[in-house]
PDB file of C-alpha atoms and ligand atoms in Angstrom:
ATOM      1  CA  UNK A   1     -14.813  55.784 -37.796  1.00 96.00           C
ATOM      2  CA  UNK A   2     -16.379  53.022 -40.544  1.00 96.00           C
ATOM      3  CA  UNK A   3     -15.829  56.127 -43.320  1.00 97.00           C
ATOM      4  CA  UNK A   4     -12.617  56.324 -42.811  1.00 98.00           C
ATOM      5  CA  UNK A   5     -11.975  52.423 -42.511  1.00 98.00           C
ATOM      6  CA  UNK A   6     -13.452  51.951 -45.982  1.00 97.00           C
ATOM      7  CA  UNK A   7     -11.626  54.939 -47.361  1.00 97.00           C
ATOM      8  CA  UNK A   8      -8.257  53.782 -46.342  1.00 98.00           C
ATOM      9  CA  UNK A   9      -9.253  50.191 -47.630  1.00 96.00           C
ATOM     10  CA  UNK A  10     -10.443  51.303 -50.871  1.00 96.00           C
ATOM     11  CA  UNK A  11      -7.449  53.681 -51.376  1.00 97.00           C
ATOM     12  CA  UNK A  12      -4.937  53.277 -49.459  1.00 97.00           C
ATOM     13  CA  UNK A  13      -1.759  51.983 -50.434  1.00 96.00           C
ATOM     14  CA  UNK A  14       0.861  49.898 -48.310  1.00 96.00           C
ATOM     15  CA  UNK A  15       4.717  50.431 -48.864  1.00 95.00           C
ATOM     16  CA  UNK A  16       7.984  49.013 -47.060  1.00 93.00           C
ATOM     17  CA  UNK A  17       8.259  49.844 -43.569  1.00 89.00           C
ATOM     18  CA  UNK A  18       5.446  49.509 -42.874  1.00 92.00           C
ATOM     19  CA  UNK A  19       3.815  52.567 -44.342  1.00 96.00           C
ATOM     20  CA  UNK A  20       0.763  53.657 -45.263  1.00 97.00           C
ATOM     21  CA  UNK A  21       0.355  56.215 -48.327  1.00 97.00           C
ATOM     22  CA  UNK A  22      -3.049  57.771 -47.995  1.00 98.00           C
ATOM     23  CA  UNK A  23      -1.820  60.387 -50.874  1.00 97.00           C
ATOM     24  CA  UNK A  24      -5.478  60.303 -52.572  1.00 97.00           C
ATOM     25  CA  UNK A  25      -7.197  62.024 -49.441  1.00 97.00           C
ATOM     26  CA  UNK A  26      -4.581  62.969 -46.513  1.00 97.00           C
ATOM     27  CA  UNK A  27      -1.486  63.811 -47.335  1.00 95.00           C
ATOM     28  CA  UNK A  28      -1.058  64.923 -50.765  1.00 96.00           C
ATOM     29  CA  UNK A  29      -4.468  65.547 -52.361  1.00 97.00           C
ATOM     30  CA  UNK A  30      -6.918  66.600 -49.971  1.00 97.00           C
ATOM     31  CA  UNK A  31     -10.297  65.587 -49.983  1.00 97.00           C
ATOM     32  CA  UNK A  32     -11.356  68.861 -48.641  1.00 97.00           C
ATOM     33  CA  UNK A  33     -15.339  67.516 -47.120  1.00 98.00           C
ATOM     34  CA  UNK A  34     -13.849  64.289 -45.727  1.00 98.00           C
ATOM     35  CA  UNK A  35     -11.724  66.672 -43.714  1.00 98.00           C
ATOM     36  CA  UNK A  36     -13.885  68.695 -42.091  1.00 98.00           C
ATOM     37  CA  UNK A  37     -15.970  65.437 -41.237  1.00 98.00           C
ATOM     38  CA  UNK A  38     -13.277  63.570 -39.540  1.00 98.00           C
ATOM     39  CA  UNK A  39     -12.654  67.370 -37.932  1.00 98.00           C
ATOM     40  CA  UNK A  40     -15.843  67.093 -36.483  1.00 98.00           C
ATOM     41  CA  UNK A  41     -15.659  63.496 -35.331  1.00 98.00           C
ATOM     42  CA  UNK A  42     -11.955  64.352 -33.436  1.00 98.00           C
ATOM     43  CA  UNK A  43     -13.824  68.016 -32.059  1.00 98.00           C
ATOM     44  CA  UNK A  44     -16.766  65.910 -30.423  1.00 98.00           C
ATOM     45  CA  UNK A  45     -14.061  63.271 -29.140  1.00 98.00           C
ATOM     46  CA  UNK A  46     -12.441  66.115 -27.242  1.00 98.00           C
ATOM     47  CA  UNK A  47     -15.957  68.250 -26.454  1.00 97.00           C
ATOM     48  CA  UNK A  48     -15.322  68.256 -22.698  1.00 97.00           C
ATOM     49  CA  UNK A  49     -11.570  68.788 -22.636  1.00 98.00           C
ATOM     50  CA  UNK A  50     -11.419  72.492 -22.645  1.00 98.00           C
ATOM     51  CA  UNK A  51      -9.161  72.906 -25.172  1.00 98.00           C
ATOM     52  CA  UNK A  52      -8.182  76.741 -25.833  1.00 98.00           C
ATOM     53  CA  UNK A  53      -5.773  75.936 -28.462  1.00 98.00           C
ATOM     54  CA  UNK A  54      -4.855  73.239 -31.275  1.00 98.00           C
ATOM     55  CA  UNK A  55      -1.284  72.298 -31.890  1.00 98.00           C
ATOM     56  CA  UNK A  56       0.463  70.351 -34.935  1.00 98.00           C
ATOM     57  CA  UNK A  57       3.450  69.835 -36.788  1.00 97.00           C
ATOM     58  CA  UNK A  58       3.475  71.199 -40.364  1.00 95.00           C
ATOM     59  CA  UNK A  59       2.720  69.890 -43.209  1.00 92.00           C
ATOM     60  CA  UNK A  60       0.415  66.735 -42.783  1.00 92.00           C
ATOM     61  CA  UNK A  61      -1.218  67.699 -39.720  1.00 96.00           C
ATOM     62  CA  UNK A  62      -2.156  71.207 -41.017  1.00 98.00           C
ATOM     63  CA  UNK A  63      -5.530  70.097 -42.827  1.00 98.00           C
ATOM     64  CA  UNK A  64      -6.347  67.882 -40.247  1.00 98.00           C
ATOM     65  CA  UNK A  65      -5.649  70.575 -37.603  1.00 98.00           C
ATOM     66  CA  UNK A  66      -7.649  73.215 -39.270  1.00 98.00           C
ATOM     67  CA  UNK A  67     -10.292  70.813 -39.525  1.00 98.00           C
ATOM     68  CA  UNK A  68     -10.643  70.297 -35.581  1.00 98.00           C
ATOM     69  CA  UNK A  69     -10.154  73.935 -35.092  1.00 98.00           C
ATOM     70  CA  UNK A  70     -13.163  75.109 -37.269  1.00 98.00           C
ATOM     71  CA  UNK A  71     -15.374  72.470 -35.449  1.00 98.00           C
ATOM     72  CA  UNK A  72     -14.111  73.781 -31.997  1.00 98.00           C
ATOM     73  CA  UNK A  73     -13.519  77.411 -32.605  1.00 98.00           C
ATOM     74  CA  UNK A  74     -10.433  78.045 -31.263  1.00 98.00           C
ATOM     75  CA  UNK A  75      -6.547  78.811 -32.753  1.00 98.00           C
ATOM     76  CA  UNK A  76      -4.622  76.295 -34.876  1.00 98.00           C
ATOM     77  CA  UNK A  77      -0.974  76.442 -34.210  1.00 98.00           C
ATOM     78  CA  UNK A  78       1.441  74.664 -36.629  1.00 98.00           C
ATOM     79  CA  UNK A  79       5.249  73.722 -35.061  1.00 98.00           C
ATOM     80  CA  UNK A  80       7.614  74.662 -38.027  1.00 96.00           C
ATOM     81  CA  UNK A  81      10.153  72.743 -39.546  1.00 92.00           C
ATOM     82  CA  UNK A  82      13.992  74.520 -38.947  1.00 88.00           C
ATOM     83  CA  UNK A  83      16.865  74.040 -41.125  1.00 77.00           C
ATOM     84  CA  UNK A  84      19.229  74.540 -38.303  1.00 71.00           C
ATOM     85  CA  UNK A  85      19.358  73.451 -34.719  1.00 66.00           C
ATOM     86  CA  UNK A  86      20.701  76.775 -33.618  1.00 68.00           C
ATOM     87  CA  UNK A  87      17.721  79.169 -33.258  1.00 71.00           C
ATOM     88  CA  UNK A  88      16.441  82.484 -31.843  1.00 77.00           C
ATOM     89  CA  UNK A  89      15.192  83.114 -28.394  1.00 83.00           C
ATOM     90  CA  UNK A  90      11.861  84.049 -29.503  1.00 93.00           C
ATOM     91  CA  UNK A  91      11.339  80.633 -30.235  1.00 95.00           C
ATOM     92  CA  UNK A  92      10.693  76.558 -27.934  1.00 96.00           C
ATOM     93  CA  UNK A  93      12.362  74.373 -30.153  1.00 96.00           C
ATOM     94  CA  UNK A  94      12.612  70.689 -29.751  1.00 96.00           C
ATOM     95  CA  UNK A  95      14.214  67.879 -31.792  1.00 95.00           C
ATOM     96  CA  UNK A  96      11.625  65.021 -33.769  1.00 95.00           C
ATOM     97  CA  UNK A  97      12.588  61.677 -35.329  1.00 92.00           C
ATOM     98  CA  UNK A  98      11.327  61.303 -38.957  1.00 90.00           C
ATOM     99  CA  UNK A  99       9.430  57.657 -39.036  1.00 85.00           C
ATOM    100  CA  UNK A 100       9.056  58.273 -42.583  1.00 84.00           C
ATOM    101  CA  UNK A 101      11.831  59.907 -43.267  1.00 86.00           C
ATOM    102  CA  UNK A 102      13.974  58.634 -41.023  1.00 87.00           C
ATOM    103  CA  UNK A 103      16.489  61.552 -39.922  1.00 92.00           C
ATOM    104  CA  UNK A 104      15.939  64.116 -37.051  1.00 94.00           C
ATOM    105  CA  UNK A 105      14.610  67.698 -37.542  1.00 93.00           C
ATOM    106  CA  UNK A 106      14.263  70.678 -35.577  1.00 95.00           C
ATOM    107  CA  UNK A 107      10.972  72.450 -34.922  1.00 96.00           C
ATOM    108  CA  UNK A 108       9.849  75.665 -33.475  1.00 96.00           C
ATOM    109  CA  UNK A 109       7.491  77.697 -32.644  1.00 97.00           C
ATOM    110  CA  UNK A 110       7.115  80.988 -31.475  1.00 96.00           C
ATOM    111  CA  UNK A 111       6.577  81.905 -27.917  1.00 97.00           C
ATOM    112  CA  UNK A 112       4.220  84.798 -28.288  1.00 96.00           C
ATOM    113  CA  UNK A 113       1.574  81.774 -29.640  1.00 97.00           C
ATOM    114  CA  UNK A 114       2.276  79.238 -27.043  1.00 98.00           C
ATOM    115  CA  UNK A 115       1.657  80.253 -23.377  1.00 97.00           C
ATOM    116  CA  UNK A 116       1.176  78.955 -19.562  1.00 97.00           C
ATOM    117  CA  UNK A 117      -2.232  78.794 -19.408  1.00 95.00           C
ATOM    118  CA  UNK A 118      -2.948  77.175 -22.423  1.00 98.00           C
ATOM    119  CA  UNK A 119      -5.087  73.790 -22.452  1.00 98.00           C
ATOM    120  CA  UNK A 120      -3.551  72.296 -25.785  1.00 98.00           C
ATOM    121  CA  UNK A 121      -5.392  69.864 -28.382  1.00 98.00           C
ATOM    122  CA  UNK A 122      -2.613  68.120 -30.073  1.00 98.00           C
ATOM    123  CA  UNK A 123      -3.562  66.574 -33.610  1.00 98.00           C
ATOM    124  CA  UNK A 124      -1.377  64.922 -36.532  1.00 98.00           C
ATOM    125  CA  UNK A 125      -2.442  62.598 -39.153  1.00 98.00           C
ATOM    126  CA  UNK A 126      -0.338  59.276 -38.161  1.00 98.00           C
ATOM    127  CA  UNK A 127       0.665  57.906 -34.564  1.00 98.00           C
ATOM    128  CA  UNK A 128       3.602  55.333 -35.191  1.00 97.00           C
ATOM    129  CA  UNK A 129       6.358  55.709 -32.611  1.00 97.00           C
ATOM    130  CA  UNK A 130       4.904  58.554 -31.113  1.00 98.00           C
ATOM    131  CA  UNK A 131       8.319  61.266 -31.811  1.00 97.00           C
ATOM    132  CA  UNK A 132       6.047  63.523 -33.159  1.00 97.00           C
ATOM    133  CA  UNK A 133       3.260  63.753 -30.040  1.00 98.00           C
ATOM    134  CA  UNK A 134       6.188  63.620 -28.050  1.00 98.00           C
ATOM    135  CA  UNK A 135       8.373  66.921 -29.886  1.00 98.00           C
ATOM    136  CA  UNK A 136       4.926  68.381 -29.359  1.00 98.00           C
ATOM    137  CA  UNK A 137       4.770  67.698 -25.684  1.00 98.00           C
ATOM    138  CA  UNK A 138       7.967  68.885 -25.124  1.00 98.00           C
ATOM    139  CA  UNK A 139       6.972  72.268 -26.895  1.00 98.00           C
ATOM    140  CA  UNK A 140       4.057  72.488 -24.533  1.00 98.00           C
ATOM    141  CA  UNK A 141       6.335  71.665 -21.279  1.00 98.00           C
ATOM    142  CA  UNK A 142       8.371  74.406 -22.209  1.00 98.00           C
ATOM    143  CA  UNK A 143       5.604  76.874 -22.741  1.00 98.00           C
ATOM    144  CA  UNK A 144       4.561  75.775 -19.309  1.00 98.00           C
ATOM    145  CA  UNK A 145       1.083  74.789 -20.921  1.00 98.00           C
ATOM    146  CA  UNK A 146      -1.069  71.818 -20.407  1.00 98.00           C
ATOM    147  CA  UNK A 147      -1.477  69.142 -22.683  1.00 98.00           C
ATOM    148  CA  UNK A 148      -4.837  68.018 -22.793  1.00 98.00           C
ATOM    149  CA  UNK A 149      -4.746  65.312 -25.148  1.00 98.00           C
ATOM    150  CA  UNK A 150      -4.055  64.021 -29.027  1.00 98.00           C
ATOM    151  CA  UNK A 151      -5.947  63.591 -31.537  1.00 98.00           C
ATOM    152  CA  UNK A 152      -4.718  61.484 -34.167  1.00 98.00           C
ATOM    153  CA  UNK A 153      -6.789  60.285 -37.753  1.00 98.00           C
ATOM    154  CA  UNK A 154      -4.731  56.404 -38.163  1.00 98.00           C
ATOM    155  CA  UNK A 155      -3.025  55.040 -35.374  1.00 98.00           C
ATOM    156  CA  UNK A 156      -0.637  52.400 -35.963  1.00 98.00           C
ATOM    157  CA  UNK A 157      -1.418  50.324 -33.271  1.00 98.00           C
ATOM    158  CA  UNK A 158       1.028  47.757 -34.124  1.00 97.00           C
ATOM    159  CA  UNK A 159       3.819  50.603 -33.332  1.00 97.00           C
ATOM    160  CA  UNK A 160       4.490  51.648 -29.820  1.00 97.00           C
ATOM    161  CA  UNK A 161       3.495  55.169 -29.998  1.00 98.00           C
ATOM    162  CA  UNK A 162       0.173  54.743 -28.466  1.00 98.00           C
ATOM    163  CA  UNK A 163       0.853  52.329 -25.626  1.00 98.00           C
ATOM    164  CA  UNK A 164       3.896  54.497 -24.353  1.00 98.00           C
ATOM    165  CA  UNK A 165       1.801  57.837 -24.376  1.00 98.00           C
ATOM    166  CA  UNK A 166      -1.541  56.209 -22.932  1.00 98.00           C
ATOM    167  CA  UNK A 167       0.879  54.777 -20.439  1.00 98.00           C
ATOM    168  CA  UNK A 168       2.051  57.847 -19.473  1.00 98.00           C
ATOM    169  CA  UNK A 169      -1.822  58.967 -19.045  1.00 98.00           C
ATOM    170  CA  UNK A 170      -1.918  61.446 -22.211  1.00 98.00           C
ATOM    171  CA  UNK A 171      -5.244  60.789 -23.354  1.00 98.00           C
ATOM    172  CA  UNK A 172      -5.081  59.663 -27.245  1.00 98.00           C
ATOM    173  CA  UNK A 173      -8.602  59.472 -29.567  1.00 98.00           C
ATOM    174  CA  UNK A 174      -7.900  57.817 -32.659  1.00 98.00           C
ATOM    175  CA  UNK A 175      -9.994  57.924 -35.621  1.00 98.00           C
ATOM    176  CA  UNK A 176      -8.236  54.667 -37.125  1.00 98.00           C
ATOM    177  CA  UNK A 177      -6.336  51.778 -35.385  1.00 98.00           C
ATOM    178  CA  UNK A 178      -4.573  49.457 -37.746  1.00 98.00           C
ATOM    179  CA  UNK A 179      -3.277  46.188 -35.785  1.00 97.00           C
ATOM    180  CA  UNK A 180      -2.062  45.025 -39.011  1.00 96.00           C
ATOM    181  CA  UNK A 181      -1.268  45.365 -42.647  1.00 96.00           C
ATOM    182  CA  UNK A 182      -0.061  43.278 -45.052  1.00 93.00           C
ATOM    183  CA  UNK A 183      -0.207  41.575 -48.405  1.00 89.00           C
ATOM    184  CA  UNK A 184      -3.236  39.888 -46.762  1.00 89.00           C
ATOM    185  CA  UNK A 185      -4.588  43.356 -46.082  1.00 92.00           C
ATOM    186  CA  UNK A 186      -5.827  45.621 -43.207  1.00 96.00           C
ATOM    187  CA  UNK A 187      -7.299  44.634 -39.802  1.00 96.00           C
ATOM    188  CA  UNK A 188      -8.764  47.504 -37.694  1.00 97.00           C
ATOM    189  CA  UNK A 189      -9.183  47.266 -34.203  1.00 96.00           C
ATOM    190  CA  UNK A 190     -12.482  47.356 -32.864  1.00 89.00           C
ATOM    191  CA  UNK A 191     -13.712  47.051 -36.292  1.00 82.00           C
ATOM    192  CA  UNK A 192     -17.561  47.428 -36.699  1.00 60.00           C
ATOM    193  CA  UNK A 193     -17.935  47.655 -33.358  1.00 52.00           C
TER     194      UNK A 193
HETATM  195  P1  LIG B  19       5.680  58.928 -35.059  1.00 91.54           P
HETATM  196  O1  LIG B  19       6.336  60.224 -34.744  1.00 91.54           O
HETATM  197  O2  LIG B  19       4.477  58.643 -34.203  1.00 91.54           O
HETATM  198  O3  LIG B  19       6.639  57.779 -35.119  1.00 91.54           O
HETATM  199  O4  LIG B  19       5.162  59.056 -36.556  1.00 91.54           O
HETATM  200  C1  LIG B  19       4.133  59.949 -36.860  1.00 91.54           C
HETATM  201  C2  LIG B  19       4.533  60.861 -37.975  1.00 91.54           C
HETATM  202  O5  LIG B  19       5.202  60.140 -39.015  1.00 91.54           O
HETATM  203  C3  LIG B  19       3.303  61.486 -38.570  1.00 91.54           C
HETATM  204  O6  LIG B  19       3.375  62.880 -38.386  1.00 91.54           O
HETATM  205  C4  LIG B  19       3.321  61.121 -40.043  1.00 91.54           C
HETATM  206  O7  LIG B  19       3.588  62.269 -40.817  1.00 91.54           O
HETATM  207  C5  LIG B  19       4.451  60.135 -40.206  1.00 91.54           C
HETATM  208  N1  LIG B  19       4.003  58.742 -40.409  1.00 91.54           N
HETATM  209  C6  LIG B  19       4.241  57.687 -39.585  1.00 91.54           C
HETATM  210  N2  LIG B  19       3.763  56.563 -40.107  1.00 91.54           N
HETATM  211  C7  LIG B  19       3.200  56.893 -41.282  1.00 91.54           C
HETATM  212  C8  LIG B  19       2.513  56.125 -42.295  1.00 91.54           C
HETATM  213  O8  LIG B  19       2.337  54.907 -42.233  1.00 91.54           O
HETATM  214  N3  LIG B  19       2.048  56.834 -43.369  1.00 91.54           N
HETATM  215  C9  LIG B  19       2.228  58.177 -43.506  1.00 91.54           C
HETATM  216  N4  LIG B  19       1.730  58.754 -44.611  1.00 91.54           N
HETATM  217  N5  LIG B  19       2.868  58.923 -42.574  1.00 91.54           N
HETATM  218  C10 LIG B  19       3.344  58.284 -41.477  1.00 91.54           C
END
């Protein structure tokens, strides 16, 4: 998506790790009509999937997510983060790796939203490693619901997350690929293509 190649060029910043900040339009500040347009770009990505429900991991995802579920009309579920590992039996829970943060965290959500039967969009801002697709995944395994893809808004294609998941024949639409960043800058994949 050329918009959102020249956005992250023209604001974003890159810190040790690597990581992108994208703090002017993602993931602090929102830019609330860039949004909904890469919403609709990731809802006509995933037209045809039959997608009866949205799922995401709070907090970054949650714009993004709401986004997609406007343009498709159907529910936005957010996984919560847990303080504790020990929780209620109301609730899937499953264990994520931080990339950014780098410690492990418990999420949930409750089983009254997540059901077999479901056909579930998953949709986060960043793929890196792919922990967070995969917490998701497990969620949806234990709901007995079908995963019917992810869509993400900047892959980190340098990172293994997207190989290992494609591999495993999820099917993963990503707004952004970065094969690189450095002092030298940021090369897209596919760029201008
Ligand atoms: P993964 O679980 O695929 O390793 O990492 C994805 C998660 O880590 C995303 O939900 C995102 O919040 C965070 N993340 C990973 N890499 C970056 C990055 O370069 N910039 C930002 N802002 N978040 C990232």
């Amino acid at each position: 998506m050329k918009a959102l190649e020249d956005k992250i060029r023209a604001e974003g910043k890159i810190l040790p790790g690597p990581v992108l900040k994208v703090s002017s339009f993602l993931n602090h500040q929102i830019d609330a009509d860039f949004m909904m347009e890469i919403g609709r770009e990731l809802a006509a990505r995933f037209q045809d999937a039959g997608a009866t429900k949205i799922l995401t991991i709070e907090s970054s995802g949650i714009a993004v997510a709401t986004a997609v579920g406007a343009a498709l009309h159907i529910p936005v579920l957010f996984a919560k983060k847990h303080r504790t590992s020990n929780v209620s039996g109301m609730l899937y829970q499953t264990l994520v790796h931080s990339y950014t943060h780098g410690t492990d965290y418990t999420v949930v959500v409750e089983r009254d939203y997540l059901k077999a039967g479901d056909r579930v969009l998953m949709i986060d801002d960043f793929l890196a490693n792919g922990k967070a697709v995969e917490g998701l995944l497990d969620l949806i395994a234990q709901a007995g619901a079908e995963a019917v893809g992810a869509g993400i808004v900047i892959e980190k294609g340098f990172q293994e997350g997207g190989a290992l998941l494609r591999a495993a024949g999820l099917r993963v639409e990503s707004l952004a690929v970065i094969d690189s960043m450095d002092e030298n800058g940021i090369v897209f994949r596919n760029e201008n293509v």
